[in-house]
Amino acid sequence: MVVHTERVAWDGASAIVAALDSAALYPWLHGEVSGLLGVAAGDALRDSFRMLHGPQADRPFVETAKWRARLDEVVRAEPQVAGRISVLVTQVNARIAPIGLR
C-alpha cells in the first residue's frame, strides 16, 4: 500500500485543530493523540489548545501547520501509523460534524 504522507498529515492536522475548537472534545482528543503519538504529542496538543483559545486570531493556521509537520514526521518515520491517523481523522470528523465545527 502506498501512503501519501502529506495527505495523511494534512488531514490529521486539519481535523485535530478543528476539534480543538471544542472544549468538550478536548479531553477525548487528548487521550486519543497521547495514546497514538505519545505523551509529548499530548503535551503539544495541550499547548495548541491553549494557543487556540488565546487572543491571536491567526492561531488556527499556525497550529495546523505545526500539526501537519509533526504528523508528517511521524508518518515518514513509522508508515504503519498512517492508518491509525486516518482512523482518528474519521473519528474526529464524526464528533465535530454534529456540533458544527469546521
mmCIF file of C-alpha atoms in Angstrom:
data_model
loop_
_atom_site.group_PDB
_atom_site.id
_atom_site.type_symbol
_atom_site.label_atom_id
_atom_site.label_comp_id
_atom_site.label_asym_id
_atom_site.label_seq_id
_atom_site.Cartn_x
_atom_site.Cartn_y
_atom_site.Cartn_z
ATOM 1 C CA MET A 1 0.000 0.000 0.000
ATOM 2 C CA VAL A 2 1.301 3.440 -0.918
ATOM 3 C CA VAL A 3 0.959 6.018 1.832
ATOM 4 C CA HIS A 4 0.600 9.635 0.794
ATOM 5 C CA THR A 5 2.260 11.064 3.877
ATOM 6 C CA GLU A 6 1.495 14.679 3.058
ATOM 7 C CA ARG A 7 -2.218 13.947 2.720
ATOM 8 C CA VAL A 8 -2.370 11.941 5.941
ATOM 9 C CA ALA A 9 -0.506 14.715 7.762
ATOM 10 C CA TRP A 10 -2.712 17.479 6.347
ATOM 11 C CA ASP A 11 -5.975 15.645 7.048
ATOM 12 C CA GLY A 12 -4.802 14.797 10.552
ATOM 13 C CA ALA A 13 -3.682 18.336 11.331
ATOM 14 C CA SER A 14 -6.897 19.852 9.973
ATOM 15 C CA ALA A 15 -9.068 17.502 11.993
ATOM 16 C CA ILE A 16 -7.066 17.969 15.187
ATOM 17 C CA VAL A 17 -7.157 21.753 15.033
ATOM 18 C CA ALA A 18 -10.861 21.786 14.139
ATOM 19 C CA ALA A 19 -11.618 19.568 17.150
ATOM 20 C CA LEU A 20 -9.565 21.803 19.436
ATOM 21 C CA ASP A 21 -12.189 24.476 18.878
ATOM 22 C CA SER A 22 -14.414 22.481 21.228
ATOM 23 C CA ALA A 23 -13.511 22.361 24.901
ATOM 24 C CA ALA A 24 -15.909 19.418 25.221
ATOM 25 C CA LEU A 25 -13.949 17.332 22.697
ATOM 26 C CA TYR A 26 -10.523 18.219 24.068
ATOM 27 C CA PRO A 27 -10.289 15.544 26.821
ATOM 28 C CA TRP A 28 -11.235 12.779 24.380
ATOM 29 C CA LEU A 29 -8.864 14.086 21.711
ATOM 30 C CA HIS A 30 -6.042 14.423 24.220
ATOM 31 C CA GLY A 31 -6.434 10.782 25.191
ATOM 32 C CA GLU A 32 -6.520 9.659 21.556
ATOM 33 C CA VAL A 33 -3.497 11.709 20.477
ATOM 34 C CA SER A 34 -1.480 10.740 23.560
ATOM 35 C CA GLY A 35 -2.294 7.080 23.006
ATOM 36 C CA LEU A 36 -1.456 7.202 19.321
ATOM 37 C CA LEU A 37 1.570 9.504 19.291
ATOM 38 C CA GLY A 38 2.818 9.521 22.874
ATOM 39 C CA VAL A 39 2.978 11.814 25.878
ATOM 40 C CA ALA A 40 4.985 14.515 24.082
ATOM 41 C CA ALA A 41 2.253 14.795 21.453
ATOM 42 C CA GLY A 42 -0.338 15.041 24.216
ATOM 43 C CA ASP A 43 1.660 17.878 25.743
ATOM 44 C CA ALA A 44 1.851 19.586 22.337
ATOM 45 C CA LEU A 45 -1.911 19.188 21.970
ATOM 46 C CA ARG A 46 -2.419 20.876 25.339
ATOM 47 C CA ASP A 47 -0.206 23.750 24.177
ATOM 48 C CA SER A 48 -2.160 24.031 20.916
ATOM 49 C CA PHE A 49 -5.447 24.083 22.824
ATOM 50 C CA ARG A 50 -4.177 26.930 24.995
ATOM 51 C CA MET A 51 -2.888 28.866 21.981
ATOM 52 C CA LEU A 52 -6.149 28.442 20.057
ATOM 53 C CA HIS A 53 -8.150 29.809 22.954
ATOM 54 C CA GLY A 54 -5.879 32.837 23.320
ATOM 55 C CA PRO A 55 -6.086 36.303 21.789
ATOM 56 C CA GLN A 56 -4.406 35.654 18.420
ATOM 57 C CA ALA A 57 -6.898 35.294 15.576
ATOM 58 C CA ASP A 58 -4.427 33.704 13.133
ATOM 59 C CA ARG A 59 -3.529 30.898 15.514
ATOM 60 C CA PRO A 60 -5.528 28.108 13.771
ATOM 61 C CA PHE A 61 -3.302 28.467 10.713
ATOM 62 C CA VAL A 62 -0.141 28.317 12.806
ATOM 63 C CA GLU A 63 -1.335 25.340 14.837
ATOM 64 C CA THR A 64 -2.454 23.466 11.714
ATOM 65 C CA ALA A 65 0.985 23.976 10.172
ATOM 66 C CA LYS A 66 2.673 22.730 13.339
ATOM 67 C CA TRP A 67 0.496 19.612 13.486
ATOM 68 C CA ARG A 68 0.945 18.940 9.772
ATOM 69 C CA ALA A 69 4.721 18.963 10.208
ATOM 70 C CA ARG A 70 4.524 16.807 13.353
ATOM 71 C CA LEU A 71 2.273 14.216 11.715
ATOM 72 C CA ASP A 72 4.304 14.199 8.508
ATOM 73 C CA GLU A 73 7.410 13.413 10.531
ATOM 74 C CA VAL A 74 5.650 10.600 12.391
ATOM 75 C CA VAL A 75 4.249 9.001 9.233
ATOM 76 C CA ARG A 76 7.597 9.179 7.448
ATOM 77 C CA ALA A 77 9.332 7.537 10.408
ATOM 78 C CA GLU A 78 6.574 4.989 11.074
ATOM 79 C CA PRO A 79 4.421 4.456 7.949
ATOM 80 C CA GLN A 80 2.257 1.913 9.780
ATOM 81 C CA VAL A 81 0.849 4.764 11.905
ATOM 82 C CA ALA A 82 -0.770 6.366 8.837
ATOM 83 C CA GLY A 83 -3.770 4.056 9.017
ATOM 84 C CA ARG A 84 -4.301 4.840 12.689
ATOM 85 C CA ILE A 85 -4.105 8.575 11.967
ATOM 86 C CA SER A 86 -6.691 8.132 9.208
ATOM 87 C CA VAL A 87 -8.982 6.342 11.681
ATOM 88 C CA LEU A 88 -8.512 9.224 14.129
ATOM 89 C CA VAL A 89 -9.451 11.707 11.378
ATOM 90 C CA THR A 90 -12.653 9.763 10.712
ATOM 91 C CA GLN A 91 -13.479 9.697 14.427
ATOM 92 C CA VAL A 92 -12.773 13.410 14.853
ATOM 93 C CA ASN A 93 -14.882 14.324 11.830
ATOM 94 C CA ALA A 94 -17.765 12.234 13.171
ATOM 95 C CA ARG A 95 -17.576 14.035 16.507
ATOM 96 C CA ILE A 96 -17.258 17.587 15.171
ATOM 97 C CA ALA A 97 -19.968 17.355 12.492
ATOM 98 C CA PRO A 98 -22.927 17.360 14.919
ATOM 99 C CA ILE A 99 -21.632 20.426 16.739
ATOM 100 C CA GLY A 100 -20.957 22.390 13.560
ATOM 101 C CA LEU A 101 -17.184 22.766 13.728
ATOM 102 C CA ARG A 102 -15.197 23.370 10.516
#
